[in-house]
Amino acid sequence: MEFDLSFLIISVLKITAVLAWIYGLLWVLGHASRAMKAVGVVLAFAVIQLALSVQIGDSAIFNDFDQGLLFQACAMAMVSLGLNLIYGFNGQFSLGQWGFYGIGAYAAADVTYRWTGEDAQGLLVLGIGVLLGGLTIWGVNQFLRRYAGMPVLSAFTLYLMGSIAAWSIAVWLGGALNGLLAPLFGTKDAPGLLSSGPALQVVFFLAVLFAGVFAAEISFLFGLPVLTLGSDYFGIATLGFTIVVNTLMVNSDTILPFPEMKGGRGMIGIPKLTTWFWAFLFLVLVIVIMRNLIHSSTGRAITSVREDETAAKAMGIDVAANKLLAFVIGSFFAGIGGGVYAHFIGFLSPGTFDFLVGFNPLIIVVFGGLGSMSGTIAASFGWIFFLEGLLRVILGQMGTEAPTWRFVLYPIALLLLMLVRPQGLLGRAEWGFLRAPEVQPRAHDEPRPTPVPASK
Amino acid sequence: MAWIGQGFLLLLAAVAVFILGRDLIRDPRLFIQIVISGLQLGFVYALIALGYTMVYGIVKLINFAHGDVFMVGSFVSFYAVTRFQLHVWPSMIFPTLPRGVVVVIGSLTVMLLSMVTCVAMAVTIERVAYKPLRDAPRIAALITAIGVSFFLEFFGALNFVFSPRFIPYQRPFEVVTWYFNDGFHALTEAKAPPEGSITFSNIFVIIVAASVLTQVVLQFLVRRTKIGKAMRATSFDKPTARLMGINVDRVISFTFAVGAAFAGLGGVLYAIAYPSIWSQLGILPGLKAFVAAVLGGIGSIPGAFVGALIMGEVEALTMGYISTPMRDAVAFTVLIIVLLVRPTGIFGEPEKEKA
């Protein structure tokens, strides 16, 4: 196949358009008036929705391939934002983000997969499990408050025992309740309430949300002891986590009791439920949560841990708790991203969650600028559209070794960037909505006029 | 309340001891055989781990490209043997030499060639990629290391370089197997070893010898020579070392070179022991060697050695008694547990508090 110049030009235009769209989205999100904000967000959603549906010639402006890239970029942005919270803002060098992404993807996929097979057990177990697991963690936390200075390993043991108990109850309860729900699915001729389309959409939303919480709870259990390690040791331990998760995925049908995940052969038949609406919703949700967190007092505490742990401690900040908080929220984002990813690709294979691929979020975060949310979002979209979209197709036109050449060229680009601009493309700059809000002096902050002494 | 955590760890240890003890009693011969294969793996890891631990000790960089230097080492020896017949060169020049001498000299030449190539490569990488970033934030150097590693892996996978396929490796010498059963016996090809005997090959002997020898050489180099003293000084405090007239850049290059030489040797031995190579050969052994270095306490040379042996044993015993695919998972779980008990590894010194 010969080289197609028009494709190159159109692709570059599309990438520019998407990046401009991100800038616009962040700008309208940051608009002062609430009405304008709402209109702007709907408009931002509509623009892409139009591009996805309006036909020009025999395909849409954004064809199916671009749509896939878009969803992938949204998922990648969520994962990378989570990593930026952990590494960029809190300073904990983590390579475990990809493992939590995989956990979220598999958990969410399993729920909807079972649901379309008229089996509510997945949703029930996961839902009850994250609820009970969360309650247990909260309860143990309340209990541990009485014993100040409890060694981390002992606390971890208690949390672990509690979680195991909670999840055992959840599995038992889910199995029991599943029997009650079974009639509501109806028969093939007369589909019941739960087999309808809207029910599936709700289940999808819940599945992704629960998958995120599930990843967050696992990250709590894992992070509690491991975050006490120093920076590089923490990095290696989290890399180990990704590898352990990946190994468990490969053996999900033999060692883990999930025959529907089919181990190393990959899980097929996941309903493709991710639409632009859901991808956009979750992306905006993650961006808003992240931004509001970062610019809250908690966020400043998290950032202060990065700057100087000793000074933060001296200011009365609970360093360990803040590290854990950042790690858990970051993993929550990764889990949500995984859920979104699983439901647009429809196929999960352990190869996708290999630790080598797991360096990608790290590279994206560093590429966009450590501690810059805008940089991370832009880099995620740019990365996916450029590397997965443009370069793959262009190289594919030039020869048979396309995927290999792609990975030969991008490390070189990476090396050049690191030599020229080690702080990343955006450094710590932010766009629009993500900028720190200007502090409006409140009424009682203004110097009060000194009362004039009453004249005698 | 520390007893809860300690009890938990003790419980884990008891389970491990129980499983191993049960298997040892059930079939001691098999157990020893697995331990031998674990040692073989561990000694190869030790060769790679030395490079990681030295580089980390001196520039605080996780040199992800080290595993790929190791891969290049095995490929160089592959081409030297299959393309250029370098393992039999003495017999081409002196046809009357006895066969044993030819094989020994030839194999040593192949190993030396791999080592030299790896040294050249590592020093180039260090000069081109890492040196300009010495004052940049640490993450920049780390990302660069990942970039170099990806570049080597995927450049090697191109068809005109090493090709993306697995390639059967031709050993420069023949495998001789011995078995131990009331004394040592050589195993001839026709005969299987008698029941209840323990077998090992000359590959095992060579790997152990090479690994122990490097360890001794390295200890001598670091403790007794001038450049070793310079290395220790640089690792301790770079600016002060520079003030004392040490050429820090040269010392760092030298450290990379020594590490790469051992990686090259490790690459040849690994390919001889597990004779199938491909362009991503270096990833997992490299990673596990690094983990071994962390396990033993990164920056410590005996630590890397001990860590590598533990790593090899854990992997072999997991493969033997639990399940083959779980070996990476168990290895990393052991690492995490060891780090929780001793946060800087077995031989590591406690981290300095931030001033």
PDB file of C-alpha atoms in Angstrom, chain B residues 84-278:
ATOM      1  CA  PHE B  84      31.913 -16.983  12.845  1.00  0.00           C
ATOM      2  CA  GLN B  85      32.678 -20.331  14.524  1.00  0.00           C
ATOM      3  CA  LEU B  86      34.672 -18.387  17.056  1.00  0.00           C
ATOM      4  CA  HIS B  87      34.399 -21.147  19.636  1.00  0.00           C
ATOM      5  CA  VAL B  88      36.761 -23.364  17.622  1.00  0.00           C
ATOM      6  CA  TRP B  89      39.197 -20.744  16.324  1.00  0.00           C
ATOM      7  CA  PRO B  90      42.316 -22.257  17.942  1.00  0.00           C
ATOM      8  CA  SER B  91      41.855 -25.458  15.942  1.00  0.00           C
ATOM      9  CA  MET B  92      41.714 -23.467  12.711  1.00  0.00           C
ATOM     10  CA  ILE B  93      45.121 -21.959  13.417  1.00  0.00           C
ATOM     11  CA  PHE B  94      46.719 -24.856  15.271  1.00  0.00           C
ATOM     12  CA  PRO B  95      45.016 -28.025  13.978  1.00  0.00           C
ATOM     13  CA  THR B  96      47.047 -30.260  16.265  1.00  0.00           C
ATOM     14  CA  LEU B  97      45.750 -28.815  19.535  1.00  0.00           C
ATOM     15  CA  PRO B  98      43.827 -31.281  21.701  1.00  0.00           C
ATOM     16  CA  ARG B  99      40.068 -30.823  21.648  1.00  0.00           C
ATOM     17  CA  GLY B 100      39.702 -29.900  25.304  1.00  0.00           C
ATOM     18  CA  VAL B 101      42.098 -26.976  25.035  1.00  0.00           C
ATOM     19  CA  VAL B 102      40.361 -25.723  21.885  1.00  0.00           C
ATOM     20  CA  VAL B 103      36.960 -25.741  23.565  1.00  0.00           C
ATOM     21  CA  VAL B 104      38.209 -23.968  26.676  1.00  0.00           C
ATOM     22  CA  ILE B 105      40.082 -21.244  24.787  1.00  0.00           C
ATOM     23  CA  GLY B 106      37.289 -20.874  22.240  1.00  0.00           C
ATOM     24  CA  SER B 107      34.541 -20.570  24.840  1.00  0.00           C
ATOM     25  CA  LEU B 108      36.556 -18.062  26.823  1.00  0.00           C
ATOM     26  CA  THR B 109      37.036 -16.015  23.653  1.00  0.00           C
ATOM     27  CA  VAL B 110      33.309 -16.005  23.007  1.00  0.00           C
ATOM     28  CA  MET B 111      32.605 -14.862  26.546  1.00  0.00           C
ATOM     29  CA  LEU B 112      35.264 -12.195  26.353  1.00  0.00           C
ATOM     30  CA  LEU B 113      33.852 -10.895  23.072  1.00  0.00           C
ATOM     31  CA  SER B 114      30.385 -10.611  24.598  1.00  0.00           C
ATOM     32  CA  MET B 115      31.747  -8.819  27.610  1.00  0.00           C
ATOM     33  CA  VAL B 116      33.700  -6.334  25.533  1.00  0.00           C
ATOM     34  CA  THR B 117      30.707  -5.592  23.296  1.00  0.00           C
ATOM     35  CA  CYS B 118      28.486  -5.072  26.315  1.00  0.00           C
ATOM     36  CA  VAL B 119      30.995  -2.764  27.936  1.00  0.00           C
ATOM     37  CA  ALA B 120      31.228  -0.679  24.774  1.00  0.00           C
ATOM     38  CA  MET B 121      27.454  -0.504  24.568  1.00  0.00           C
ATOM     39  CA  ALA B 122      26.872   0.378  28.193  1.00  0.00           C
ATOM     40  CA  VAL B 123      29.486   3.104  28.163  1.00  0.00           C
ATOM     41  CA  THR B 124      27.940   4.550  25.005  1.00  0.00           C
ATOM     42  CA  ILE B 125      24.489   4.504  26.570  1.00  0.00           C
ATOM     43  CA  GLU B 126      25.816   6.155  29.689  1.00  0.00           C
ATOM     44  CA  ARG B 127      27.602   8.885  27.731  1.00  0.00           C
ATOM     45  CA  VAL B 128      24.773   9.589  25.293  1.00  0.00           C
ATOM     46  CA  ALA B 129      21.670   9.159  27.416  1.00  0.00           C
ATOM     47  CA  TYR B 130      22.425   9.400  31.127  1.00  0.00           C
ATOM     48  CA  LYS B 131      25.316  11.814  31.408  1.00  0.00           C
ATOM     49  CA  PRO B 132      23.471  14.895  30.106  1.00  0.00           C
ATOM     50  CA  LEU B 133      20.755  14.255  32.692  1.00  0.00           C
ATOM     51  CA  ARG B 134      22.981  13.956  35.722  1.00  0.00           C
ATOM     52  CA  ASP B 135      21.707  17.194  37.232  1.00  0.00           C
ATOM     53  CA  ALA B 136      18.134  16.851  35.970  1.00  0.00           C
ATOM     54  CA  PRO B 137      15.407  15.497  38.258  1.00  0.00           C
ATOM     55  CA  ARG B 138      15.823  11.804  38.945  1.00  0.00           C
ATOM     56  CA  ILE B 139      12.639  10.864  37.131  1.00  0.00           C
ATOM     57  CA  ALA B 140      14.074  12.238  33.874  1.00  0.00           C
ATOM     58  CA  ALA B 141      16.955   9.788  34.078  1.00  0.00           C
ATOM     59  CA  LEU B 142      14.591   6.965  34.977  1.00  0.00           C
ATOM     60  CA  ILE B 143      12.300   7.674  32.029  1.00  0.00           C
ATOM     61  CA  THR B 144      15.383   7.833  29.823  1.00  0.00           C
ATOM     62  CA  ALA B 145      16.460   4.435  31.103  1.00  0.00           C
ATOM     63  CA  ILE B 146      13.032   3.019  30.283  1.00  0.00           C
ATOM     64  CA  GLY B 147      13.295   4.654  26.846  1.00  0.00           C
ATOM     65  CA  VAL B 148      16.705   3.115  26.176  1.00  0.00           C
ATOM     66  CA  SER B 149      15.403  -0.237  27.319  1.00  0.00           C
ATOM     67  CA  PHE B 150      12.371  -0.072  25.006  1.00  0.00           C
ATOM     68  CA  PHE B 151      14.579   1.072  22.166  1.00  0.00           C
ATOM     69  CA  LEU B 152      16.952  -1.881  22.533  1.00  0.00           C
ATOM     70  CA  GLU B 153      14.114  -4.376  22.893  1.00  0.00           C
ATOM     71  CA  PHE B 154      12.180  -3.232  19.861  1.00  0.00           C
ATOM     72  CA  PHE B 155      15.129  -2.293  17.717  1.00  0.00           C
ATOM     73  CA  GLY B 156      16.407  -5.788  18.363  1.00  0.00           C
ATOM     74  CA  ALA B 157      13.043  -7.182  17.295  1.00  0.00           C
ATOM     75  CA  LEU B 158      13.401  -5.755  13.787  1.00  0.00           C
ATOM     76  CA  ASN B 159      13.941  -8.379  11.138  1.00  0.00           C
ATOM     77  CA  PHE B 160      17.346  -7.118  10.044  1.00  0.00           C
ATOM     78  CA  VAL B 161      18.662  -6.972  13.623  1.00  0.00           C
ATOM     79  CA  PHE B 162      17.825 -10.007  15.783  1.00  0.00           C
ATOM     80  CA  SER B 163      14.299 -10.715  14.466  1.00  0.00           C
ATOM     81  CA  PRO B 164      11.274 -10.993  16.768  1.00  0.00           C
ATOM     82  CA  ARG B 165      11.400 -14.796  16.924  1.00  0.00           C
ATOM     83  CA  PHE B 166      12.844 -17.197  19.458  1.00  0.00           C
ATOM     84  CA  ILE B 167      16.169 -18.470  18.178  1.00  0.00           C
ATOM     85  CA  PRO B 168      17.663 -21.817  19.221  1.00  0.00           C
ATOM     86  CA  TYR B 169      21.068 -21.211  20.732  1.00  0.00           C
ATOM     87  CA  GLN B 170      24.039 -23.323  19.805  1.00  0.00           C
ATOM     88  CA  ARG B 171      26.289 -23.958  22.789  1.00  0.00           C
ATOM     89  CA  PRO B 172      30.036 -23.419  22.291  1.00  0.00           C
ATOM     90  CA  PHE B 173      30.713 -26.693  24.154  1.00  0.00           C
ATOM     91  CA  GLU B 174      28.888 -29.943  24.757  1.00  0.00           C
ATOM     92  CA  VAL B 175      26.909 -30.617  27.874  1.00  0.00           C
ATOM     93  CA  VAL B 176      28.355 -33.268  30.138  1.00  0.00           C
ATOM     94  CA  THR B 177      26.085 -34.535  32.870  1.00  0.00           C
ATOM     95  CA  TRP B 178      27.216 -36.210  36.051  1.00  0.00           C
ATOM     96  CA  TYR B 179      25.144 -38.027  38.575  1.00  0.00           C
ATOM     97  CA  PHE B 180      25.751 -38.543  42.259  1.00  0.00           C
ATOM     98  CA  ASN B 181      24.873 -41.951  43.600  1.00  0.00           C
ATOM     99  CA  ASP B 182      27.507 -43.415  45.893  1.00  0.00           C
ATOM    100  CA  GLY B 183      30.169 -41.249  44.310  1.00  0.00           C
ATOM    101  CA  PHE B 184      30.267 -39.181  41.123  1.00  0.00           C
ATOM    102  CA  HIS B 185      29.781 -40.783  37.732  1.00  0.00           C
ATOM    103  CA  ALA B 186      29.735 -39.280  34.275  1.00  0.00           C
ATOM    104  CA  LEU B 187      26.503 -39.917  32.452  1.00  0.00           C
ATOM    105  CA  THR B 188      26.910 -41.335  28.995  1.00  0.00           C
ATOM    106  CA  GLU B 189      24.238 -40.487  26.474  1.00  0.00           C
ATOM    107  CA  ALA B 190      22.824 -43.954  26.129  1.00  0.00           C
ATOM    108  CA  LYS B 191      22.222 -44.577  29.803  1.00  0.00           C
ATOM    109  CA  ALA B 192      19.743 -42.947  32.127  1.00  0.00           C
ATOM    110  CA  PRO B 193      20.944 -42.270  35.678  1.00  0.00           C
ATOM    111  CA  PRO B 194      19.957 -44.953  38.194  1.00  0.00           C
ATOM    112  CA  GLU B 195      16.980 -44.382  40.483  1.00  0.00           C
ATOM    113  CA  GLY B 196      17.536 -42.003  43.352  1.00  0.00           C
ATOM    114  CA  SER B 197      20.589 -40.222  42.004  1.00  0.00           C
ATOM    115  CA  ILE B 198      21.139 -36.498  41.725  1.00  0.00           C
ATOM    116  CA  THR B 199      22.292 -35.148  38.374  1.00  0.00           C
ATOM    117  CA  PHE B 200      24.055 -31.948  37.482  1.00  0.00           C
ATOM    118  CA  SER B 201      25.860 -30.752  34.388  1.00  0.00           C
ATOM    119  CA  ASN B 202      29.082 -28.969  33.566  1.00  0.00           C
ATOM    120  CA  ILE B 203      26.952 -25.866  32.837  1.00  0.00           C
ATOM    121  CA  PHE B 204      26.059 -25.706  36.520  1.00  0.00           C
ATOM    122  CA  VAL B 205      29.708 -25.998  37.506  1.00  0.00           C
ATOM    123  CA  ILE B 206      30.764 -23.294  35.048  1.00  0.00           C
ATOM    124  CA  ILE B 207      28.026 -20.905  36.152  1.00  0.00           C
ATOM    125  CA  VAL B 208      28.872 -21.333  39.830  1.00  0.00           C
ATOM    126  CA  ALA B 209      32.591 -20.950  39.155  1.00  0.00           C
ATOM    127  CA  ALA B 210      32.129 -17.868  36.989  1.00  0.00           C
ATOM    128  CA  SER B 211      29.757 -16.247  39.425  1.00  0.00           C
ATOM    129  CA  VAL B 212      31.920 -16.854  42.476  1.00  0.00           C
ATOM    130  CA  LEU B 213      34.985 -15.710  40.569  1.00  0.00           C
ATOM    131  CA  THR B 214      33.330 -12.422  39.569  1.00  0.00           C
ATOM    132  CA  GLN B 215      32.240 -11.900  43.130  1.00  0.00           C
ATOM    133  CA  VAL B 216      35.832 -12.314  44.325  1.00  0.00           C
ATOM    134  CA  VAL B 217      37.202 -10.102  41.558  1.00  0.00           C
ATOM    135  CA  LEU B 218      34.643  -7.425  42.316  1.00  0.00           C
ATOM    136  CA  GLN B 219      35.323  -7.503  46.030  1.00  0.00           C
ATOM    137  CA  PHE B 220      39.013  -7.115  45.293  1.00  0.00           C
ATOM    138  CA  LEU B 221      38.313  -4.314  42.839  1.00  0.00           C
ATOM    139  CA  VAL B 222      36.131  -2.348  45.205  1.00  0.00           C
ATOM    140  CA  ARG B 223      38.068  -2.935  48.423  1.00  0.00           C
ATOM    141  CA  ARG B 224      41.710  -3.032  47.353  1.00  0.00           C
ATOM    142  CA  THR B 225      42.249  -0.924  44.244  1.00  0.00           C
ATOM    143  CA  LYS B 226      42.432   2.816  43.761  1.00  0.00           C
ATOM    144  CA  ILE B 227      39.517   2.970  41.353  1.00  0.00           C
ATOM    145  CA  GLY B 228      37.486   0.951  43.852  1.00  0.00           C
ATOM    146  CA  LYS B 229      38.224   3.501  46.508  1.00  0.00           C
ATOM    147  CA  ALA B 230      37.150   6.209  44.064  1.00  0.00           C
ATOM    148  CA  MET B 231      33.924   4.312  43.425  1.00  0.00           C
ATOM    149  CA  ARG B 232      33.156   4.073  47.103  1.00  0.00           C
ATOM    150  CA  ALA B 233      33.922   7.743  47.581  1.00  0.00           C
ATOM    151  CA  THR B 234      31.711   8.751  44.648  1.00  0.00           C
ATOM    152  CA  SER B 235      28.863   6.633  45.903  1.00  0.00           C
ATOM    153  CA  PHE B 236      29.203   8.170  49.369  1.00  0.00           C
ATOM    154  CA  ASP B 237      29.272  11.826  48.381  1.00  0.00           C
ATOM    155  CA  LYS B 238      29.662  12.952  44.795  1.00  0.00           C
ATOM    156  CA  PRO B 239      30.502  16.671  45.241  1.00  0.00           C
ATOM    157  CA  THR B 240      33.061  15.947  47.941  1.00  0.00           C
ATOM    158  CA  ALA B 241      34.603  13.192  45.853  1.00  0.00           C
ATOM    159  CA  ARG B 242      34.979  15.697  43.043  1.00  0.00           C
ATOM    160  CA  LEU B 243      36.652  18.122  45.407  1.00  0.00           C
ATOM    161  CA  MET B 244      39.131  15.417  46.355  1.00  0.00           C
ATOM    162  CA  GLY B 245      40.280  15.271  42.745  1.00  0.00           C
ATOM    163  CA  ILE B 246      38.313  12.206  41.683  1.00  0.00           C
ATOM    164  CA  ASN B 247      37.165  12.262  38.089  1.00  0.00           C
ATOM    165  CA  VAL B 248      33.560  11.443  38.935  1.00  0.00           C
ATOM    166  CA  ASP B 249      32.428  11.062  35.334  1.00  0.00           C
ATOM    167  CA  ARG B 250      35.109   8.511  34.645  1.00  0.00           C
ATOM    168  CA  VAL B 251      34.305   6.591  37.794  1.00  0.00           C
ATOM    169  CA  ILE B 252      30.627   6.443  36.836  1.00  0.00           C
ATOM    170  CA  SER B 253      31.510   5.264  33.328  1.00  0.00           C
ATOM    171  CA  PHE B 254      33.787   2.658  34.836  1.00  0.00           C
ATOM    172  CA  THR B 255      30.990   1.440  37.090  1.00  0.00           C
ATOM    173  CA  PHE B 256      28.674   1.057  34.125  1.00  0.00           C
ATOM    174  CA  ALA B 257      31.442  -0.768  32.258  1.00  0.00           C
ATOM    175  CA  VAL B 258      32.088  -3.274  35.052  1.00  0.00           C
ATOM    176  CA  GLY B 259      28.386  -3.941  35.455  1.00  0.00           C
ATOM    177  CA  ALA B 260      27.968  -4.437  31.716  1.00  0.00           C
ATOM    178  CA  ALA B 261      30.916  -6.835  31.556  1.00  0.00           C
ATOM    179  CA  PHE B 262      29.255  -9.056  34.142  1.00  0.00           C
ATOM    180  CA  ALA B 263      25.931  -8.731  32.360  1.00  0.00           C
ATOM    181  CA  GLY B 264      27.589  -9.837  29.127  1.00  0.00           C
ATOM    182  CA  LEU B 265      29.077 -12.856  30.849  1.00  0.00           C
ATOM    183  CA  GLY B 266      25.687 -13.544  32.422  1.00  0.00           C
ATOM    184  CA  GLY B 267      24.051 -13.304  29.007  1.00  0.00           C
ATOM    185  CA  VAL B 268      26.332 -15.964  27.559  1.00  0.00           C
ATOM    186  CA  LEU B 269      25.875 -18.278  30.547  1.00  0.00           C
ATOM    187  CA  TYR B 270      22.102 -17.765  30.637  1.00  0.00           C
ATOM    188  CA  ALA B 271      21.830 -18.613  26.942  1.00  0.00           C
ATOM    189  CA  ILE B 272      24.012 -21.694  27.447  1.00  0.00           C
ATOM    190  CA  ALA B 273      21.864 -22.851  30.344  1.00  0.00           C
ATOM    191  CA  TYR B 274      18.479 -22.042  28.764  1.00  0.00           C
ATOM    192  CA  PRO B 275      19.294 -22.241  25.048  1.00  0.00           C
ATOM    193  CA  SER B 276      16.559 -20.200  23.425  1.00  0.00           C
ATOM    194  CA  ILE B 277      17.024 -16.469  22.897  1.00  0.00           C
ATOM    195  CA  TRP B 278      14.973 -13.568  21.568  1.00  0.00           C
TER     196      TRP B 278
END
